[in-house]
Amino acid sequence: MARKRFYDNLKRLKPVRRTLRRRATPAERALWQMLRRGQLDGVRFRRQHSIGHFVLDFYCAEFGLAVELDGASHEGPARREYDAEREAFLRTRGVRVLRFENRLVFEQPETVIDAIRFVLEERRGEH
């Protein structure tokens, strides 16, 4: 099992994480129903987990995998630049980020789950 790192779930971000969980988008709620309680091959995910000052939609500590859902708020050059900086920071901490558009969770849920499963298998081989 992965050890907790000093930059995980900073106490000062707890209210932010809690608010984000309460205000989850429909796509986040739908994906959480597929990931919670180890339903995906027994792998445990957390929702709204923070690493550094970034809060991730879903995170699997065991395999260092973040799953992010993107909606309209991720459009535009400023947001794309922010997301790229965020991913670069996470990479330095050994976290792989998978991104999906919100609509895919509803239109092609099996594709989303298969992609997550593929990366988990890939990362399992790295351990």
Tab-separated table of N, CA and C in Angstrom:
chain	number	residue	atom	x	y	z
A	1	MET	N	0.834	-1.187	0.000
A	1	MET	CA	0.000	0.000	0.000
A	1	MET	C	0.876	1.248	0.000
A	2	ALA	N	0.452	2.266	-0.728
A	2	ALA	CA	1.230	3.489	-0.832
A	2	ALA	C	1.216	4.255	0.491
A	3	ARG	N	2.350	4.851	0.807
A	3	ARG	CA	2.432	5.657	2.013
A	3	ARG	C	1.856	7.035	1.756
A	4	LYS	N	1.286	7.622	2.798
A	4	LYS	CA	0.788	8.983	2.694
A	4	LYS	C	1.986	9.914	2.595
A	5	ARG	N	1.911	10.834	1.676
A	5	ARG	CA	2.993	11.786	1.481
A	5	ARG	C	2.621	13.104	2.141
A	6	PHE	N	3.612	13.854	2.549
A	6	PHE	CA	3.365	15.084	3.291
A	6	PHE	C	2.553	16.111	2.505
A	7	TYR	N	2.538	16.010	1.198
A	7	TYR	CA	1.802	16.981	0.393
A	7	TYR	C	0.421	16.462	-0.023
A	8	ASP	N	0.007	15.312	0.496
A	8	ASP	CA	-1.326	14.772	0.212
A	8	ASP	C	-2.346	15.325	1.196
A	9	ASN	N	-3.499	15.675	0.665
A	9	ASN	CA	-4.638	16.106	1.476
A	9	ASN	C	-4.268	17.098	2.563
A	10	LEU	N	-3.695	18.200	2.128
A	10	LEU	CA	-3.326	19.254	3.072
A	10	LEU	C	-4.547	19.667	3.887
A	11	LYS	N	-4.339	19.832	5.167
A	11	LYS	CA	-5.445	20.149	6.081
A	11	LYS	C	-6.177	21.429	5.666
A	12	ARG	N	-5.434	22.410	5.189
A	12	ARG	CA	-6.063	23.677	4.804
A	12	ARG	C	-7.010	23.540	3.613
A	13	LEU	N	-6.883	22.451	2.856
A	13	LEU	CA	-7.762	22.240	1.699
A	13	LEU	C	-8.975	21.367	2.021
A	14	LYS	N	-9.084	20.914	3.257
A	14	LYS	CA	-10.201	20.041	3.622
A	14	LYS	C	-11.563	20.677	3.317
A	15	PRO	N	-11.801	21.945	3.666
A	15	PRO	CA	-13.101	22.542	3.323
A	15	PRO	C	-13.353	22.590	1.816
A	16	VAL	N	-12.307	22.817	1.046
A	16	VAL	CA	-12.441	22.855	-0.416
A	16	VAL	C	-12.826	21.472	-0.934
A	17	ARG	N	-12.123	20.441	-0.455
A	17	ARG	CA	-12.428	19.073	-0.893
A	17	ARG	C	-13.865	18.700	-0.534
A	18	ARG	N	-14.274	19.049	0.669
A	18	ARG	CA	-15.633	18.731	1.127
A	18	ARG	C	-16.671	19.432	0.252
A	19	THR	N	-16.440	20.701	-0.048
A	19	THR	CA	-17.369	21.450	-0.905
A	19	THR	C	-17.436	20.844	-2.297
A	20	LEU	N	-16.289	20.476	-2.851
A	20	LEU	CA	-16.284	19.869	-4.182
A	20	LEU	C	-17.034	18.536	-4.193
A	21	ARG	N	-16.924	17.762	-3.128
A	21	ARG	CA	-17.681	16.500	-3.066
A	21	ARG	C	-19.178	16.771	-3.037
A	22	ARG	N	-19.569	17.762	-2.257
A	22	ARG	CA	-21.008	18.094	-2.167
A	22	ARG	C	-21.558	18.645	-3.473
A	23	ARG	N	-20.716	19.339	-4.219
A	23	ARG	CA	-21.155	19.978	-5.467
A	23	ARG	C	-20.694	19.203	-6.696
A	24	ALA	N	-20.534	17.930	-6.569
A	24	ALA	CA	-20.071	17.101	-7.686
A	24	ALA	C	-20.997	17.255	-8.890
A	25	THR	N	-20.393	17.235	-10.055
A	25	THR	CA	-21.180	17.306	-11.287
A	25	THR	C	-21.885	15.967	-11.500
A	26	PRO	N	-22.912	15.935	-12.326
A	26	PRO	CA	-23.566	14.658	-12.629
A	26	PRO	C	-22.573	13.619	-13.173
A	27	ALA	N	-21.619	14.056	-13.996
A	27	ALA	CA	-20.630	13.113	-14.540
A	27	ALA	C	-19.738	12.565	-13.428
A	28	GLU	N	-19.332	13.417	-12.497
A	28	GLU	CA	-18.516	12.954	-11.369
A	28	GLU	C	-19.288	11.951	-10.520
A	29	ARG	N	-20.548	12.224	-10.285
A	29	ARG	CA	-21.367	11.293	-9.499
A	29	ARG	C	-21.509	9.948	-10.208
A	30	ALA	N	-21.713	10.002	-11.510
A	30	ALA	CA	-21.874	8.763	-12.280
A	30	ALA	C	-20.588	7.944	-12.271
A	31	LEU	N	-19.442	8.601	-12.489
A	31	LEU	CA	-18.179	7.863	-12.493
A	31	LEU	C	-17.867	7.328	-11.094
A	32	TRP	N	-18.174	8.101	-10.071
A	32	TRP	CA	-17.932	7.637	-8.707
A	32	TRP	C	-18.713	6.353	-8.420
A	33	GLN	N	-19.904	6.242	-8.946
A	33	GLN	CA	-20.699	5.019	-8.759
A	33	GLN	C	-20.001	3.806	-9.374
A	34	MET	N	-19.183	4.038	-10.391
A	34	MET	CA	-18.456	2.945	-11.049
A	34	MET	C	-17.123	2.629	-10.365
A	35	LEU	N	-16.568	3.603	-9.628
A	35	LEU	CA	-15.243	3.434	-9.036
A	35	LEU	C	-15.266	3.140	-7.542
A	36	ARG	N	-16.294	3.552	-6.862
A	36	ARG	CA	-16.305	3.472	-5.393
A	36	ARG	C	-16.260	2.039	-4.883
A	37	ARG	N	-15.795	1.932	-3.664
A	37	ARG	CA	-15.730	0.648	-2.949
A	37	ARG	C	-14.985	-0.447	-3.714
A	38	GLY	N	-13.983	-0.068	-4.465
A	38	GLY	CA	-13.156	-1.058	-5.152
A	38	GLY	C	-13.868	-1.819	-6.249
A	39	GLN	N	-14.914	-1.235	-6.818
A	39	GLN	CA	-15.687	-1.935	-7.850
A	39	GLN	C	-14.897	-2.194	-9.125
A	40	LEU	N	-13.861	-1.403	-9.353
A	40	LEU	CA	-13.046	-1.602	-10.547
A	40	LEU	C	-11.862	-2.481	-10.168
A	41	ASP	N	-12.030	-3.766	-10.316
A	41	ASP	CA	-10.973	-4.754	-10.071
A	41	ASP	C	-10.376	-4.670	-8.662
A	42	GLY	N	-11.182	-4.244	-7.701
A	42	GLY	CA	-10.737	-4.172	-6.315
A	42	GLY	C	-9.815	-2.998	-6.013
A	43	VAL	N	-9.630	-2.106	-6.970
A	43	VAL	CA	-8.743	-0.955	-6.797
A	43	VAL	C	-9.516	0.171	-6.112
A	44	ARG	N	-8.901	0.745	-5.093
A	44	ARG	CA	-9.567	1.785	-4.309
A	44	ARG	C	-9.246	3.169	-4.861
A	45	PHE	N	-10.281	3.936	-5.117
A	45	PHE	CA	-10.160	5.328	-5.534
A	45	PHE	C	-10.710	6.223	-4.436
A	46	ARG	N	-10.179	7.424	-4.389
A	46	ARG	CA	-10.699	8.474	-3.511
A	46	ARG	C	-11.231	9.564	-4.416
A	47	ARG	N	-12.214	10.297	-3.935
A	47	ARG	CA	-12.645	11.434	-4.733
A	47	ARG	C	-12.261	12.715	-4.018
A	48	GLN	N	-11.962	13.715	-4.806
A	48	GLN	CA	-11.527	15.014	-4.315
A	48	GLN	C	-10.348	14.887	-3.353
A	49	HIS	N	-9.306	14.248	-3.829
A	49	HIS	CA	-8.064	14.077	-3.081
A	49	HIS	C	-7.107	15.181	-3.530
A	50	SER	N	-6.398	15.785	-2.586
A	50	SER	CA	-5.469	16.833	-2.996
A	50	SER	C	-4.023	16.362	-2.901
A	51	ILE	N	-3.258	16.828	-3.862
A	51	ILE	CA	-1.812	16.636	-3.876
A	51	ILE	C	-1.242	18.025	-4.096
A	52	GLY	N	-0.426	18.464	-3.144
A	52	GLY	CA	0.004	19.850	-3.171
A	52	GLY	C	-1.227	20.721	-3.035
A	53	HIS	N	-1.305	21.761	-3.814
A	53	HIS	CA	-2.482	22.633	-3.736
A	53	HIS	C	-3.528	22.322	-4.812
A	54	PHE	N	-3.366	21.183	-5.491
A	54	PHE	CA	-4.313	20.774	-6.517
A	54	PHE	C	-5.260	19.707	-5.979
A	55	VAL	N	-6.542	19.857	-6.272
A	55	VAL	CA	-7.537	18.868	-5.866
A	55	VAL	C	-7.918	18.055	-7.097
A	56	LEU	N	-7.777	16.738	-6.972
A	56	LEU	CA	-8.050	15.819	-8.078
A	56	LEU	C	-9.468	15.287	-7.976
A	57	ASP	N	-10.116	15.081	-9.117
A	57	ASP	CA	-11.472	14.519	-9.098
A	57	ASP	C	-11.461	13.133	-8.465
A	58	PHE	N	-10.611	12.247	-8.970
A	58	PHE	CA	-10.503	10.879	-8.453
A	58	PHE	C	-9.027	10.509	-8.405
A	59	TYR	N	-8.649	9.755	-7.369
A	59	TYR	CA	-7.244	9.405	-7.221
A	59	TYR	C	-7.094	8.008	-6.643
A	60	CYS	N	-6.230	7.224	-7.268
A	60	CYS	CA	-5.865	5.906	-6.775
A	60	CYS	C	-4.424	6.007	-6.283
A	61	ALA	N	-4.255	6.017	-4.962
A	61	ALA	CA	-2.923	6.167	-4.363
A	61	ALA	C	-2.034	4.966	-4.661
A	62	GLU	N	-2.622	3.789	-4.670
A	62	GLU	CA	-1.837	2.571	-4.882
A	62	GLU	C	-1.058	2.612	-6.195
A	63	PHE	N	-1.680	3.148	-7.235
A	63	PHE	CA	-1.052	3.170	-8.553
A	63	PHE	C	-0.735	4.575	-9.052
A	64	GLY	N	-0.912	5.572	-8.200
A	64	GLY	CA	-0.575	6.941	-8.591
A	64	GLY	C	-1.313	7.397	-9.826
A	65	LEU	N	-2.629	7.146	-9.853
A	65	LEU	CA	-3.435	7.493	-11.019
A	65	LEU	C	-4.518	8.494	-10.628
A	66	ALA	N	-4.549	9.605	-11.341
A	66	ALA	CA	-5.602	10.604	-11.172
A	66	ALA	C	-6.520	10.528	-12.388
A	67	VAL	N	-7.814	10.598	-12.142
A	67	VAL	CA	-8.796	10.630	-13.221
A	67	VAL	C	-9.532	11.960	-13.104
A	68	GLU	N	-9.484	12.731	-14.169
A	68	GLU	CA	-10.099	14.046	-14.201
A	68	GLU	C	-11.200	14.082	-15.247
A	69	LEU	N	-12.303	14.706	-14.889
A	69	LEU	CA	-13.404	14.895	-15.827
A	69	LEU	C	-13.459	16.358	-16.216
A	70	ASP	N	-13.552	16.602	-17.511
A	70	ASP	CA	-13.540	17.959	-18.024
A	70	ASP	C	-14.872	18.319	-18.650
A	71	GLY	N	-15.372	19.463	-18.252
A	71	GLY	CA	-16.586	20.008	-18.840
A	71	GLY	C	-16.263	21.336	-19.502
A	72	ALA	N	-17.271	22.173	-19.609
A	72	ALA	CA	-17.111	23.467	-20.270
A	72	ALA	C	-16.079	24.348	-19.571
A	73	SER	N	-15.905	24.177	-18.258
A	73	SER	CA	-14.957	25.028	-17.524
A	73	SER	C	-13.507	24.782	-17.934
A	74	HIS	N	-13.227	23.716	-18.674
A	74	HIS	CA	-11.860	23.408	-19.088
A	74	HIS	C	-11.551	23.894	-20.500
A	75	GLU	N	-12.486	24.620	-21.093
A	75	GLU	CA	-12.262	25.152	-22.428
A	75	GLU	C	-11.516	26.471	-22.333
A	76	GLY	N	-10.805	26.808	-23.361
A	76	GLY	CA	-10.094	28.083	-23.419
A	76	GLY	C	-8.618	27.920	-23.127
A	77	PRO	N	-7.808	28.802	-23.701
A	77	PRO	CA	-6.359	28.684	-23.576
A	77	PRO	C	-5.856	28.835	-22.141
A	78	ALA	N	-6.448	29.701	-21.349
A	78	ALA	CA	-5.986	29.894	-19.965
A	78	ALA	C	-6.180	28.623	-19.155
A	79	ARG	N	-7.316	27.986	-19.313
A	79	ARG	CA	-7.581	26.762	-18.555
A	79	ARG	C	-6.701	25.614	-19.039
A	80	ARG	N	-6.480	25.532	-20.331
A	80	ARG	CA	-5.595	24.484	-20.858
A	80	ARG	C	-4.173	24.660	-20.324
A	81	GLU	N	-3.728	25.911	-20.227
A	81	GLU	CA	-2.395	26.186	-19.688
A	81	GLU	C	-2.330	25.776	-18.203
A	82	TYR	N	-3.359	26.128	-17.448
A	82	TYR	CA	-3.425	25.746	-16.033
A	82	TYR	C	-3.388	24.215	-15.893
A	83	ASP	N	-4.192	23.530	-16.700
A	83	ASP	CA	-4.231	22.065	-16.642
A	83	ASP	C	-2.869	21.463	-16.985
A	84	ALA	N	-2.165	22.051	-17.951
A	84	ALA	CA	-0.836	21.548	-18.332
A	84	ALA	C	0.160	21.740	-17.181
A	85	GLU	N	0.114	22.888	-16.509
A	85	GLU	CA	0.991	23.140	-15.369
A	85	GLU	C	0.681	22.164	-14.230
A	86	ARG	N	-0.581	21.934	-14.033
A	86	ARG	CA	-1.035	21.015	-12.979
A	86	ARG	C	-0.527	19.603	-13.253
A	87	GLU	N	-0.677	19.167	-14.492
A	87	GLU	CA	-0.211	17.825	-14.859
A	87	GLU	C	1.302	17.706	-14.731
A	88	ALA	N	2.026	18.752	-15.074
A	88	ALA	CA	3.484	18.729	-14.934
A	88	ALA	C	3.865	18.581	-13.460
A	89	PHE	N	3.198	19.309	-12.594
A	89	PHE	CA	3.447	19.196	-11.153
A	89	PHE	C	3.168	17.768	-10.675
A	90	LEU	N	2.037	17.223	-11.081
A	90	LEU	CA	1.659	15.869	-10.650
A	90	LEU	C	2.647	14.828	-11.171
A	91	ARG	N	3.118	14.994	-12.409
A	91	ARG	CA	4.111	14.061	-12.966
A	91	ARG	C	5.374	14.025	-12.109
A	92	THR	N	5.790	15.194	-11.589
A	92	THR	CA	6.990	15.217	-10.743
A	92	THR	C	6.788	14.423	-9.464
A	93	ARG	N	5.549	14.155	-9.119
A	93	ARG	CA	5.231	13.364	-7.932
A	93	ARG	C	4.810	11.940	-8.289
A	94	GLY	N	5.055	11.566	-9.543
A	94	GLY	CA	4.782	10.203	-9.973
A	94	GLY	C	3.323	9.896	-10.256
A	95	VAL	N	2.506	10.928	-10.452
A	95	VAL	CA	1.072	10.740	-10.696
A	95	VAL	C	0.789	10.837	-12.185
A	96	ARG	N	0.118	9.849	-12.686
A	96	ARG	CA	-0.347	9.840	-14.091
A	96	ARG	C	-1.763	10.384	-14.108
A	97	VAL	N	-2.070	11.267	-15.043
A	97	VAL	CA	-3.396	11.884	-15.127
A	97	VAL	C	-4.101	11.410	-16.378
A	98	LEU	N	-5.310	10.907	-16.205
A	98	LEU	CA	-6.193	10.548	-17.320
A	98	LEU	C	-7.325	11.565	-17.355
A	99	ARG	N	-7.617	12.101	-18.524
A	99	ARG	CA	-8.695	13.081	-18.662
A	99	ARG	C	-9.775	12.551	-19.595
A	100	PHE	N	-11.010	12.804	-19.199
A	100	PHE	CA	-12.158	12.435	-20.024
A	100	PHE	C	-13.138	13.597	-20.036
A	101	GLU	N	-13.797	13.775	-21.158
A	101	GLU	CA	-14.874	14.755	-21.218
A	101	GLU	C	-16.068	14.187	-20.453
A	102	ASN	N	-16.789	15.060	-19.787
A	102	ASN	CA	-17.955	14.640	-19.015
A	102	ASN	C	-18.909	13.771	-19.822
A	103	ARG	N	-19.148	14.162	-21.052
A	103	ARG	CA	-20.139	13.451	-21.867
A	103	ARG	C	-19.780	11.981	-22.074
A	104	LEU	N	-18.475	11.659	-22.102
A	104	LEU	CA	-18.058	10.272	-22.301
A	104	LEU	C	-18.532	9.360	-21.178
A	105	VAL	N	-18.608	9.886	-19.966
A	105	VAL	CA	-19.061	9.084	-18.829
A	105	VAL	C	-20.482	8.585	-19.074
A	106	PHE	N	-21.292	9.397	-19.750
A	106	PHE	CA	-22.676	9.020	-20.033
A	106	PHE	C	-22.828	8.284	-21.354
A	107	GLU	N	-22.099	8.734	-22.371
A	107	GLU	CA	-22.257	8.174	-23.710
A	107	GLU	C	-21.478	6.876	-23.915
A	108	GLN	N	-20.305	6.768	-23.289
A	108	GLN	CA	-19.455	5.592	-23.479
A	108	GLN	C	-18.782	5.195	-22.161
A	109	PRO	N	-19.566	4.857	-21.152
A	109	PRO	CA	-18.967	4.536	-19.852
A	109	PRO	C	-17.987	3.368	-19.910
A	110	GLU	N	-18.257	2.400	-20.776
A	110	GLU	CA	-17.359	1.245	-20.871
A	110	GLU	C	-15.991	1.648	-21.424
A	111	THR	N	-15.966	2.645	-22.306
A	111	THR	CA	-14.705	3.147	-22.846
A	111	THR	C	-13.883	3.813	-21.749
A	112	VAL	N	-14.543	4.593	-20.905
A	112	VAL	CA	-13.873	5.267	-19.791
A	112	VAL	C	-13.288	4.226	-18.831
A	113	ILE	N	-14.098	3.251	-18.445
A	113	ILE	CA	-13.644	2.217	-17.502
A	113	ILE	C	-12.520	1.383	-18.118
A	114	ASP	N	-12.648	1.041	-19.388
A	114	ASP	CA	-11.592	0.262	-20.053
A	114	ASP	C	-10.273	1.035	-20.100
A	115	ALA	N	-10.339	2.339	-20.343
A	115	ALA	CA	-9.125	3.157	-20.382
A	115	ALA	C	-8.473	3.232	-19.000
A	116	ILE	N	-9.286	3.391	-17.973
A	116	ILE	CA	-8.762	3.414	-16.601
A	116	ILE	C	-8.137	2.063	-16.271
A	117	ARG	N	-8.841	1.000	-16.610
A	117	ARG	CA	-8.327	-0.353	-16.353
A	117	ARG	C	-6.997	-0.583	-17.075
A	118	PHE	N	-6.894	-0.129	-18.308
A	118	PHE	CA	-5.663	-0.293	-19.087
A	118	PHE	C	-4.484	0.382	-18.377
A	119	VAL	N	-4.674	1.620	-17.924
A	119	VAL	CA	-3.586	2.344	-17.252
A	119	VAL	C	-3.259	1.690	-15.911
A	120	LEU	N	-4.265	1.203	-15.200
A	120	LEU	CA	-3.996	0.505	-13.937
A	120	LEU	C	-3.127	-0.730	-14.184
A	121	GLU	N	-3.450	-1.479	-15.224
A	121	GLU	CA	-2.648	-2.669	-15.563
A	121	GLU	C	-1.224	-2.271	-15.940
A	122	GLU	N	-1.115	-1.210	-16.701
A	122	GLU	CA	0.192	-0.699	-17.113
A	122	GLU	C	1.008	-0.305	-15.885
A	123	ARG	N	0.399	0.410	-14.962
A	123	ARG	CA	1.098	0.853	-13.759
A	123	ARG	C	1.370	-0.308	-12.796
A	124	ARG	N	0.506	-1.274	-12.816
A	124	ARG	CA	0.720	-2.476	-11.978
A	124	ARG	C	2.006	-3.170	-12.400
A	125	GLY	N	2.269	-3.171	-13.696
A	125	GLY	CA	3.495	-3.780	-14.212
A	125	GLY	C	4.741	-2.988	-13.841
A	126	GLU	N	4.579	-1.721	-13.530
A	126	GLU	CA	5.715	-0.872	-13.143
A	126	GLU	C	6.100	-1.076	-11.684
A	127	HIS	N	5.187	-1.604	-10.880
A	127	HIS	CA	5.441	-1.764	-9.435
A	127	HIS	C	6.255	-2.991	-9.154
